[in-house]
GROMACS .gro file of C-alpha atoms in nm:
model
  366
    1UNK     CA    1   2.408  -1.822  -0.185
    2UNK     CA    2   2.112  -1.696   0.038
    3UNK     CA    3   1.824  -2.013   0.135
    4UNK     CA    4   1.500  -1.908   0.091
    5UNK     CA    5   1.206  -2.131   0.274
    6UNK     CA    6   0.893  -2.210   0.177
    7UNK     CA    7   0.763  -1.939   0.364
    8UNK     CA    8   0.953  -1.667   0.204
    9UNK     CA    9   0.888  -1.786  -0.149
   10UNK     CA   10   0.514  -1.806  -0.063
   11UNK     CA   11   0.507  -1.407   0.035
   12UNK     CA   12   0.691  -1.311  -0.272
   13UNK     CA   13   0.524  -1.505  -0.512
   14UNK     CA   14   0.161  -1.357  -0.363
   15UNK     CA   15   0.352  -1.021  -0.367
   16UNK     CA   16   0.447  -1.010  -0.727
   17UNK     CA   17   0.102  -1.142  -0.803
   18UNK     CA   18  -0.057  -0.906  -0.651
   19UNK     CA   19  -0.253  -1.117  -0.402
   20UNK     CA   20  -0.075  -0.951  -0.089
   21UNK     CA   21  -0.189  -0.600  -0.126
   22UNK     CA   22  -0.438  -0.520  -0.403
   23UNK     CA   23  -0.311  -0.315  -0.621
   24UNK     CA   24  -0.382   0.083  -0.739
   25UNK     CA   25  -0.331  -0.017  -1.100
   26UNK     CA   26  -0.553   0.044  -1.436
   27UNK     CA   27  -0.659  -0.380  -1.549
   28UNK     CA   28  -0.479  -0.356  -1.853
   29UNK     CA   29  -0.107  -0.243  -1.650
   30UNK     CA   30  -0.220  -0.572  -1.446
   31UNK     CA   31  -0.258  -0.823  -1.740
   32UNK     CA   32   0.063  -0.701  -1.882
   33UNK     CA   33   0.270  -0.718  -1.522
   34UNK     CA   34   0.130  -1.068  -1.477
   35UNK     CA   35   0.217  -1.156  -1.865
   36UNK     CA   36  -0.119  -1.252  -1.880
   37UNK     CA   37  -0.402  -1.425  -1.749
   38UNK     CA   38  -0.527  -1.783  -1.819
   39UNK     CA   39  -0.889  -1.776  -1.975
   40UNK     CA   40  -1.012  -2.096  -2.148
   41UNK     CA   41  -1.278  -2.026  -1.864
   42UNK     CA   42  -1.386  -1.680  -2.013
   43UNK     CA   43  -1.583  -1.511  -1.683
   44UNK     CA   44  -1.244  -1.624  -1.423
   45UNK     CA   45  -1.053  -1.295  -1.568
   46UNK     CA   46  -1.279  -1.096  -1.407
   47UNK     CA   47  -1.226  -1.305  -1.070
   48UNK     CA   48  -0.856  -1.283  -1.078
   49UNK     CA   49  -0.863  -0.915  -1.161
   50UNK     CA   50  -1.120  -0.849  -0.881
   51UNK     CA   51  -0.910  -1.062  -0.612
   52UNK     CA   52  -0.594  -0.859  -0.695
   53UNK     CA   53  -0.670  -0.484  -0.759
   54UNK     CA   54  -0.864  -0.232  -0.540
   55UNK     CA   55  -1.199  -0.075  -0.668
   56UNK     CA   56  -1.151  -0.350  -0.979
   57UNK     CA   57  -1.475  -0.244  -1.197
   58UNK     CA   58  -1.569  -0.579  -1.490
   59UNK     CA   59  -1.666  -0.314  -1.743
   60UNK     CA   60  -1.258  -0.201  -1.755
   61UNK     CA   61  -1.148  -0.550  -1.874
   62UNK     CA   62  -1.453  -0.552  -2.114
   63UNK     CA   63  -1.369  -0.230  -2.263
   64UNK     CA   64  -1.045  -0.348  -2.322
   65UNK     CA   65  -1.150  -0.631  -2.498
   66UNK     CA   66  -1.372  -0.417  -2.716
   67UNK     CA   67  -1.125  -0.178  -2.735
   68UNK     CA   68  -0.865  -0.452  -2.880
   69UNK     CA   69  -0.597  -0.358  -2.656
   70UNK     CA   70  -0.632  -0.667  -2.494
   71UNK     CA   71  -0.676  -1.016  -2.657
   72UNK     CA   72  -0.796  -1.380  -2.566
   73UNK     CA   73  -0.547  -1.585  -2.776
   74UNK     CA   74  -0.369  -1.970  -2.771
   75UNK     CA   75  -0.031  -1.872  -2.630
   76UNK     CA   76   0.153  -1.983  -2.347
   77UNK     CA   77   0.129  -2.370  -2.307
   78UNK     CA   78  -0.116  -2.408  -2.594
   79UNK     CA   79  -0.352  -2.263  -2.345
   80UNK     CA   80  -0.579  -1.965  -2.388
   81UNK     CA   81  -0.483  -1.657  -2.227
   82UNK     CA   82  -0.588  -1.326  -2.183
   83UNK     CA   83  -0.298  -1.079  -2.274
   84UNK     CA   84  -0.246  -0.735  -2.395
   85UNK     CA   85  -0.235  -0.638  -2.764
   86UNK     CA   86   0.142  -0.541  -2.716
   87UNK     CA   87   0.257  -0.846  -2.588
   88UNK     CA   88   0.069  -1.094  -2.854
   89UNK     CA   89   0.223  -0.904  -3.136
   90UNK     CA   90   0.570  -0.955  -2.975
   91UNK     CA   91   0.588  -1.283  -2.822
   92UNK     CA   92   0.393  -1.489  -3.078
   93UNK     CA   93   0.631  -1.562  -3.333
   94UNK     CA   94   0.857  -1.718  -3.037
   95UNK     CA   95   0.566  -1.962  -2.949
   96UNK     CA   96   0.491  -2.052  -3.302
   97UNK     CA   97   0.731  -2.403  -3.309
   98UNK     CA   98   0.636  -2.456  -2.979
   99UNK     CA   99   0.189  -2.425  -3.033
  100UNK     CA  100   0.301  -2.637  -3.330
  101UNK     CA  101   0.469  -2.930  -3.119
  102UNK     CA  102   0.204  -2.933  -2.867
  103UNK     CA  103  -0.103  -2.971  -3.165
  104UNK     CA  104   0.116  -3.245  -3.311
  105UNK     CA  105   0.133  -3.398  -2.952
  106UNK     CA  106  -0.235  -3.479  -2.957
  107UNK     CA  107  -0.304  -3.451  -3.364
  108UNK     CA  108   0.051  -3.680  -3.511
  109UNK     CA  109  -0.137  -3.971  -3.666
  110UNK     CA  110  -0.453  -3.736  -3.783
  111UNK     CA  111  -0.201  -3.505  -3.922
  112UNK     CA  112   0.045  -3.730  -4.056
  113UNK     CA  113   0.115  -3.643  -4.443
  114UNK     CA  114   0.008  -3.303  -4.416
  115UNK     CA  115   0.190  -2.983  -4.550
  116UNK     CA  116   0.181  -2.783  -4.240
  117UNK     CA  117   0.271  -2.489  -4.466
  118UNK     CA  118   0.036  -2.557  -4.744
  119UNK     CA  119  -0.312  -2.610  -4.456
  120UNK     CA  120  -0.200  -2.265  -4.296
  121UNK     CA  121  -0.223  -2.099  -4.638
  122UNK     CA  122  -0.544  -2.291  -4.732
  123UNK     CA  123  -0.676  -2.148  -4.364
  124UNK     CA  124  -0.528  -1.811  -4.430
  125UNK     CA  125  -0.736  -1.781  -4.820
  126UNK     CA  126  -1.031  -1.861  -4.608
  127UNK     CA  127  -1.029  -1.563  -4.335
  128UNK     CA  128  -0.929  -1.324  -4.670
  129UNK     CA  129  -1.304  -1.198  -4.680
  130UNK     CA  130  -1.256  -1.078  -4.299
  131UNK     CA  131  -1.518  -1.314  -4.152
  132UNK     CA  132  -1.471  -1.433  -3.798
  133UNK     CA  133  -1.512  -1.825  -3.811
  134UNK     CA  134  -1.554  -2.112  -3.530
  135UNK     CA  135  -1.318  -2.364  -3.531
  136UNK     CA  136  -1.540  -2.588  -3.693
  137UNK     CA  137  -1.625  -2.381  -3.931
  138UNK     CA  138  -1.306  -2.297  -4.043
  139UNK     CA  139  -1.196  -2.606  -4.076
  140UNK     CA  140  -1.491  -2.769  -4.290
  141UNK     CA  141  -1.373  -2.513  -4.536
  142UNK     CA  142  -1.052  -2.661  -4.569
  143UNK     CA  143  -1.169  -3.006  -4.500
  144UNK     CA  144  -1.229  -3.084  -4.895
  145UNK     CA  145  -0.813  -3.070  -4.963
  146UNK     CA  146  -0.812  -3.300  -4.651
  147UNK     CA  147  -1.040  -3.526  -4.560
  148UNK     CA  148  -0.860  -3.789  -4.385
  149UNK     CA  149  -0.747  -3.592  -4.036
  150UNK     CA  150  -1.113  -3.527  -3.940
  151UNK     CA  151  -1.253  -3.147  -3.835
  152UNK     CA  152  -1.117  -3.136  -3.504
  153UNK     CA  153  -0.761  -3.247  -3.604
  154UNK     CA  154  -0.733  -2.924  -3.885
  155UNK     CA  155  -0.921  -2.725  -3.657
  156UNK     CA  156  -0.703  -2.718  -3.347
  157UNK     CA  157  -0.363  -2.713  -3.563
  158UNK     CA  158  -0.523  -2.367  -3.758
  159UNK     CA  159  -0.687  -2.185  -3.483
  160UNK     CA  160  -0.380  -2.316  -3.193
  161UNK     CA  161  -0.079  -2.325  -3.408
  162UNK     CA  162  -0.075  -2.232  -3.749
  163UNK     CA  163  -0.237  -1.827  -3.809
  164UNK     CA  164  -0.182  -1.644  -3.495
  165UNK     CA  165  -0.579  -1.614  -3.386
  166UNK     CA  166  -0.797  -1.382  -3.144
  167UNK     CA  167  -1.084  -1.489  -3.010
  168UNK     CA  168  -1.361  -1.194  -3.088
  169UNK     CA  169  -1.577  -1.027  -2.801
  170UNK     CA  170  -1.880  -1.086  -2.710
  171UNK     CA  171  -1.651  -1.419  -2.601
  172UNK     CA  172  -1.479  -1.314  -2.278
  173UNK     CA  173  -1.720  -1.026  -2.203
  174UNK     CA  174  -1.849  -1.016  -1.821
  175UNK     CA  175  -2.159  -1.204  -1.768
  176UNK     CA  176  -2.180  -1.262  -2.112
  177UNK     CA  177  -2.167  -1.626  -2.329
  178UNK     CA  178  -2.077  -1.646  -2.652
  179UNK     CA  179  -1.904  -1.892  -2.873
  180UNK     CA  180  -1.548  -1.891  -2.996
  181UNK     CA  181  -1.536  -1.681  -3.344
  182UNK     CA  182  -1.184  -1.666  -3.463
  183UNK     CA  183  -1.000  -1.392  -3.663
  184UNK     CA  184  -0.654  -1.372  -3.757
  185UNK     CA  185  -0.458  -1.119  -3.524
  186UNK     CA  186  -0.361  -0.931  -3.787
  187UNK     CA  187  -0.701  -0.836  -3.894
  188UNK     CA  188  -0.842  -0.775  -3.551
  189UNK     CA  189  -0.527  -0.579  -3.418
  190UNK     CA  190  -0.444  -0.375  -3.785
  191UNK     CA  191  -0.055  -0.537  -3.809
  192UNK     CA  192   0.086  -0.882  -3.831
  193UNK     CA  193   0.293  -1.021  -3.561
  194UNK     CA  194   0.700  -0.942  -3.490
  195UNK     CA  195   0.877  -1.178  -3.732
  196UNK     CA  196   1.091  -1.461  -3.545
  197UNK     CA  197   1.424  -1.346  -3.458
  198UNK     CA  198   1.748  -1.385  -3.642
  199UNK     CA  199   1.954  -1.699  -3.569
  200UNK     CA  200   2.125  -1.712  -3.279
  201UNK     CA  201   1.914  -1.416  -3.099
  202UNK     CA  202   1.636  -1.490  -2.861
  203UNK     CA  203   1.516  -1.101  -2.751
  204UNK     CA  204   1.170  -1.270  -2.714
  205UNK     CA  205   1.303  -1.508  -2.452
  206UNK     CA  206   1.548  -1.247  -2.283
  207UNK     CA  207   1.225  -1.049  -2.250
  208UNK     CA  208   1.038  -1.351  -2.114
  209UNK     CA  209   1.291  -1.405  -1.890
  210UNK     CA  210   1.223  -1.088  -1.698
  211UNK     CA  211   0.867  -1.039  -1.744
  212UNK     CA  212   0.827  -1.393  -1.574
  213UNK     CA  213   1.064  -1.299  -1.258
  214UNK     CA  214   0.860  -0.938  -1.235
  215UNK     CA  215   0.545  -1.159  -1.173
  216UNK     CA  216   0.648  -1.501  -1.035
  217UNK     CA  217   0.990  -1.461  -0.923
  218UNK     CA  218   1.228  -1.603  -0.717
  219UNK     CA  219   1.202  -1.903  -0.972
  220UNK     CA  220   1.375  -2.153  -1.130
  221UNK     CA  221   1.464  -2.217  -1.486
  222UNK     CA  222   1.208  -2.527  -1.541
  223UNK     CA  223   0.988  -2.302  -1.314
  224UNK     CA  224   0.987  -2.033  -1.618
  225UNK     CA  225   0.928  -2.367  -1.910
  226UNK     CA  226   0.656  -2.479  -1.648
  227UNK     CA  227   0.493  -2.160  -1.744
  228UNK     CA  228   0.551  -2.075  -2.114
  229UNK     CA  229   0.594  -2.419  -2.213
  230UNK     CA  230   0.888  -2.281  -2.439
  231UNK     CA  231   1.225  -2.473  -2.515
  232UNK     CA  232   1.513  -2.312  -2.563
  233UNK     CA  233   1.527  -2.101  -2.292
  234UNK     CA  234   1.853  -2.158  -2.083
  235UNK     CA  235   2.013  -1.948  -2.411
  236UNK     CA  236   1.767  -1.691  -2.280
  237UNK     CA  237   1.830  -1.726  -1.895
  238UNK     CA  238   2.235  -1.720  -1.988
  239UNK     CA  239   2.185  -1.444  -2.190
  240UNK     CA  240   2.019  -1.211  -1.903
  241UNK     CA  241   2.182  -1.385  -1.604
  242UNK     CA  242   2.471  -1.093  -1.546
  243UNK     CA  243   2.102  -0.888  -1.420
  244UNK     CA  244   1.993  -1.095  -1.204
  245UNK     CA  245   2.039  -1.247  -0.811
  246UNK     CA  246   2.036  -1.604  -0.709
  247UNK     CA  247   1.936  -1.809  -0.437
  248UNK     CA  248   1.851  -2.151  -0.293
  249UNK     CA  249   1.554  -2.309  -0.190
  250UNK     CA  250   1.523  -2.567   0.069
  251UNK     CA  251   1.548  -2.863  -0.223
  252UNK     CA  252   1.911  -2.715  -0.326
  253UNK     CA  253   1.747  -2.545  -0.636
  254UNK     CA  254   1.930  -2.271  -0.782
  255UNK     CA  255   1.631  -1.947  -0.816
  256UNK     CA  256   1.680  -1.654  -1.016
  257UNK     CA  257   1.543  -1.358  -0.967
  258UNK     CA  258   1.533  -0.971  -1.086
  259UNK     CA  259   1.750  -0.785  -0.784
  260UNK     CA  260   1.512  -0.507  -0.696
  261UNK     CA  261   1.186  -0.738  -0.707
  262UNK     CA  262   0.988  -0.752  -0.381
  263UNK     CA  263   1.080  -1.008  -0.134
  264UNK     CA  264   0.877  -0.928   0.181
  265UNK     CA  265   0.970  -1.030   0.537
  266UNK     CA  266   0.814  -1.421   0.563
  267UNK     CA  267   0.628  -1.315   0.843
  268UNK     CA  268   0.399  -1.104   0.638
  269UNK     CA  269   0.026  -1.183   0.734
  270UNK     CA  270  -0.156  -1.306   0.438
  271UNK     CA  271  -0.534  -1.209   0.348
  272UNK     CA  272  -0.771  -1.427   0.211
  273UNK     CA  273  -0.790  -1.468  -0.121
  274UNK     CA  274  -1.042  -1.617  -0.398
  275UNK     CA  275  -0.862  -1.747  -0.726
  276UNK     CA  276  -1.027  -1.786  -1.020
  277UNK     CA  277  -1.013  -2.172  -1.229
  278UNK     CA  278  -0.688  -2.231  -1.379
  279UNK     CA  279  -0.471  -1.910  -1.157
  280UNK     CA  280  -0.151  -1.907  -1.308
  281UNK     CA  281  -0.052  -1.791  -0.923
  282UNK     CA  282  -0.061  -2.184  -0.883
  283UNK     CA  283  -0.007  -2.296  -1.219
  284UNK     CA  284   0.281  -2.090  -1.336
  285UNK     CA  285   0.567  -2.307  -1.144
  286UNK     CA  286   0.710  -2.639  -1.229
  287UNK     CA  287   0.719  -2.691  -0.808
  288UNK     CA  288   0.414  -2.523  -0.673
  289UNK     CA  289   0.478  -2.609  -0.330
  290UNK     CA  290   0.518  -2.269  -0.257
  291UNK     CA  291   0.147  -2.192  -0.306
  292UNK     CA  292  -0.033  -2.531  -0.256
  293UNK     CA  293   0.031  -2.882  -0.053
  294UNK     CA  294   0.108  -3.192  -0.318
  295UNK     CA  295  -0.170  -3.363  -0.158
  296UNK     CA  296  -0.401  -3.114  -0.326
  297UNK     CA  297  -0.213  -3.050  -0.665
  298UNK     CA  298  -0.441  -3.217  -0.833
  299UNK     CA  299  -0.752  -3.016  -0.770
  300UNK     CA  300  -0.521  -2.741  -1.030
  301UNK     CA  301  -0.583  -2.946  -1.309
  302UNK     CA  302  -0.929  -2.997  -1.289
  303UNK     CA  303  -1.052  -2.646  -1.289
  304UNK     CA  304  -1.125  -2.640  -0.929
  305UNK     CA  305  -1.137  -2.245  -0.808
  306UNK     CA  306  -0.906  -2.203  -0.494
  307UNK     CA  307  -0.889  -2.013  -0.200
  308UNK     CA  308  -0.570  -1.864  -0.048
  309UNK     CA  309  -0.518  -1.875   0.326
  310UNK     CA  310  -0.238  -1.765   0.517
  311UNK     CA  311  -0.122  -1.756   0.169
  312UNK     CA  312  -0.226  -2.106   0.062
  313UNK     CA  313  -0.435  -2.321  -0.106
  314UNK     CA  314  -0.696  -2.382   0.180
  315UNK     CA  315  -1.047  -2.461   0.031
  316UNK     CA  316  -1.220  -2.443  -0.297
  317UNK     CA  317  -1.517  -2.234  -0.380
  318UNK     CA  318  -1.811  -2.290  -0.583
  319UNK     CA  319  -2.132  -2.010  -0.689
  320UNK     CA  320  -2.465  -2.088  -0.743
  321UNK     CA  321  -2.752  -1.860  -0.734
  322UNK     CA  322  -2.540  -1.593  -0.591
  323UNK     CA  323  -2.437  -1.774  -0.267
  324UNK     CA  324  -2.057  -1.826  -0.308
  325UNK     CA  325  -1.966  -2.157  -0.115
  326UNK     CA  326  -1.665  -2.274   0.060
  327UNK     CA  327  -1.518  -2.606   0.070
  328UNK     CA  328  -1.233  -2.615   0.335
  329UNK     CA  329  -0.943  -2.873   0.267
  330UNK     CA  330  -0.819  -2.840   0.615
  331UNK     CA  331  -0.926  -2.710   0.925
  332UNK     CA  332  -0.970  -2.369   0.990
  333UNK     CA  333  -0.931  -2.140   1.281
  334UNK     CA  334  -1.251  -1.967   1.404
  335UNK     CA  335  -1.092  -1.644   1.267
  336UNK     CA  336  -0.957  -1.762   0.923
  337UNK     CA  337  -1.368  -1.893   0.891
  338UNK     CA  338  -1.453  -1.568   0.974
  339UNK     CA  339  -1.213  -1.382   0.728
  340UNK     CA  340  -1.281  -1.656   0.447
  341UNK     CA  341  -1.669  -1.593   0.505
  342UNK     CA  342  -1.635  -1.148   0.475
  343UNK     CA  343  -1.422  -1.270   0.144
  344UNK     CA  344  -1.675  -1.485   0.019
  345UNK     CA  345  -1.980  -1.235   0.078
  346UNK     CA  346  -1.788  -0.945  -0.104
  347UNK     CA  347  -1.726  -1.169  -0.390
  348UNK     CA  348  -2.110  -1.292  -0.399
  349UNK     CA  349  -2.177  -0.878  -0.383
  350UNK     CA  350  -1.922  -0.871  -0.711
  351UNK     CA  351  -2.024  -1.181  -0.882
  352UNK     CA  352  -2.422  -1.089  -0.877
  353UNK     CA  353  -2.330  -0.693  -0.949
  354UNK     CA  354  -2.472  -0.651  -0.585
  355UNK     CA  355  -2.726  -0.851  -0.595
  356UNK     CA  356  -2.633  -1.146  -0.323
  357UNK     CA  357  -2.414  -1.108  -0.068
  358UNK     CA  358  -2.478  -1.489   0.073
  359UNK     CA  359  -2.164  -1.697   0.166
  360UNK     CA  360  -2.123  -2.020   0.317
  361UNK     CA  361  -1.865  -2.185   0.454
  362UNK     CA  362  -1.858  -2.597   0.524
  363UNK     CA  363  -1.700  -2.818   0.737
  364UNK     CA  364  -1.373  -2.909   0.752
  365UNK     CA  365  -1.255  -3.261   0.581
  366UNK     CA  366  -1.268  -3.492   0.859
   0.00000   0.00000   0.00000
């Protein structure tokens, strides 16, 4: 079984995320190859969209929000992301036990005694009249059959777990704030969700399995839960295994990966590039050494916005009245300050719709 280094799963991962050659593709054939795009930050879409595809206009993403072809939804780790229409409707029902689990993680003791069944069918009477609610909202008008777990408690377990939810436009919209109104999927898309799957199938996670290798491959198994946050997978991964190539990385880990995917030469050069809070380039592995040093792992957590260089997390990057500015967390060569400055000044020009092209880049830690 072939090794691969660090090196070589670096350039493939930034390959099949598009972040070694932007990409000739229509936004919404991008949100679907990546199987989505984090978004409980609702501008850092359009970031990760811009760093990844060539001539990447904000008004295409908005449009397909408008155009409810794509979706901001709780899906993939309990998190919100930003995926096409297609792909809600078929992976939600796979998530459902696992959005559940995750609300009952935080929620157990508010929630304790309560018909899970019955409060999603209280919620779902609610949204009957076709009014987009707030969480909040939503669940003060339940609140009277349950006052012990609090708002919040309800809230989160309706809106994360319970109905499958989108969250409407003007949220998400470029250069646009607006707070989170809530409608049911079905009412916002015009069908309800694919039904679970019959015992003892998992198509959903077969499905998964590939989608995830297409954009983050070679990976391993708790690679793919590190993603998803699904159980039950390795039924999945068995099930689709006979497709697929395997390798080793440095650690001994067994990787799996689709046998025609990209895996460029290691030597590849790298460009620069600016990653939006919360990238599932870093955040969608279990080991993410292969994008970013364990010394700065933290930083992903805490919605810092990264910069690639030489393929890596290098510096972090701030905006403030149009001047995008650089925060190096090692030293950089004279030209990597050079090619993280042109970066930074066409993302100011994107950022302020060509208003600023001002970037600045600091000194390195010391």
């Amino acid at each position: 079984m072939s090794v691969l280094d660090a090196r070589s799963l670096n350039r493939a991962a930034l390959a099949r995320q598009l972040l070694l050659d932007r990409a000739d593709l229509p936004a919404l054939d991008a949100v679907a190859h990546l199987g989505g795009m984090q978004a409980q930050e609702p501008q850092e879409p359009f970031v990760g969209l811009w760093s990844r595809l060539r001539d990447f206009a904000p008004r295409a993403l908005a449009d397909l929000l408008t155009g409810r072809r794509v979706v901001r939804t709780h899906l993939m780790r309990r998190t919100v992301h930003l995926v096409t229409a297609e792909d809600v409707l078929a992976w939600r029902s796979r998530h459902d036990a696992m959005l559940r689990g995750r609300v009952l993680g935080t929620y157990r003791r508010e929630l304790e005694g309560v018909d899970l069944d019955e409060l999603a069918a209280a919620g779902r009477a609610v949204l009957a009249d076709g009014e987009p609610r707030s969480m909040a909202e939503l669940a003060r008008a339940v609140a009277g059959r349950w006052p012990d777990p609090g708002p919040r408690a309800l809230g989160e377990m309706l809106v994360a777990a319970l109905i499958p939810m989108v969250q409407l436009p003007p949220r998400g919209l470029w250069r646009t704030k607006a707070g989170v109104r809530n409608a049911p999927v079905a009412a916002w898309l015009g069908r309800e969700v694919d039904p679970p799957a019959p015992p003892g199938t998992d198509p959903v996670g077969a499905a998964l399995v590939r989608r995830y290798l297409a954009a983050f491959g070679p990976a391993a198994s708790a690679d793919l839960r590190a993603w998803c946050g699904l159980a039950g997978l390795p039924a999945a991964v068995a099930a689709v295994r006979g497709e697929l190539v395997a390798f080793r990385d440095e650690r001994g880990r067994e990787l799996l990966d689709l046998p025609d995917a990209p895996r460029p030469d290691p030597g590849v050069p790298a460009p620069v590039r600016f990653l939006p809070a919360f990238d599932n380039a870093v955040l969608g592995y279990q080991d993410r050494g292969r994008v970013i040093d364990d010394a700065h792992r933290g930083l992903s957590a805490t919605g810092a916005r990264f910069v690639l260089v030489d393929g890596r997390v290098s510096a972090t990057w701030t905006v403030e009245d149009g001047t995008v500015t650089v925060t190096p967390l090692r030293r950089l060569t004279r030209p990597e300050r050079t090619e993280v400055g042109e970066e930074g000044r066409a993302l100011a020009s994107f950022l302020s719709d060509g208003d600023s092209d001002r970037a600045r880049v600091g000194a390195a830690p010391l």
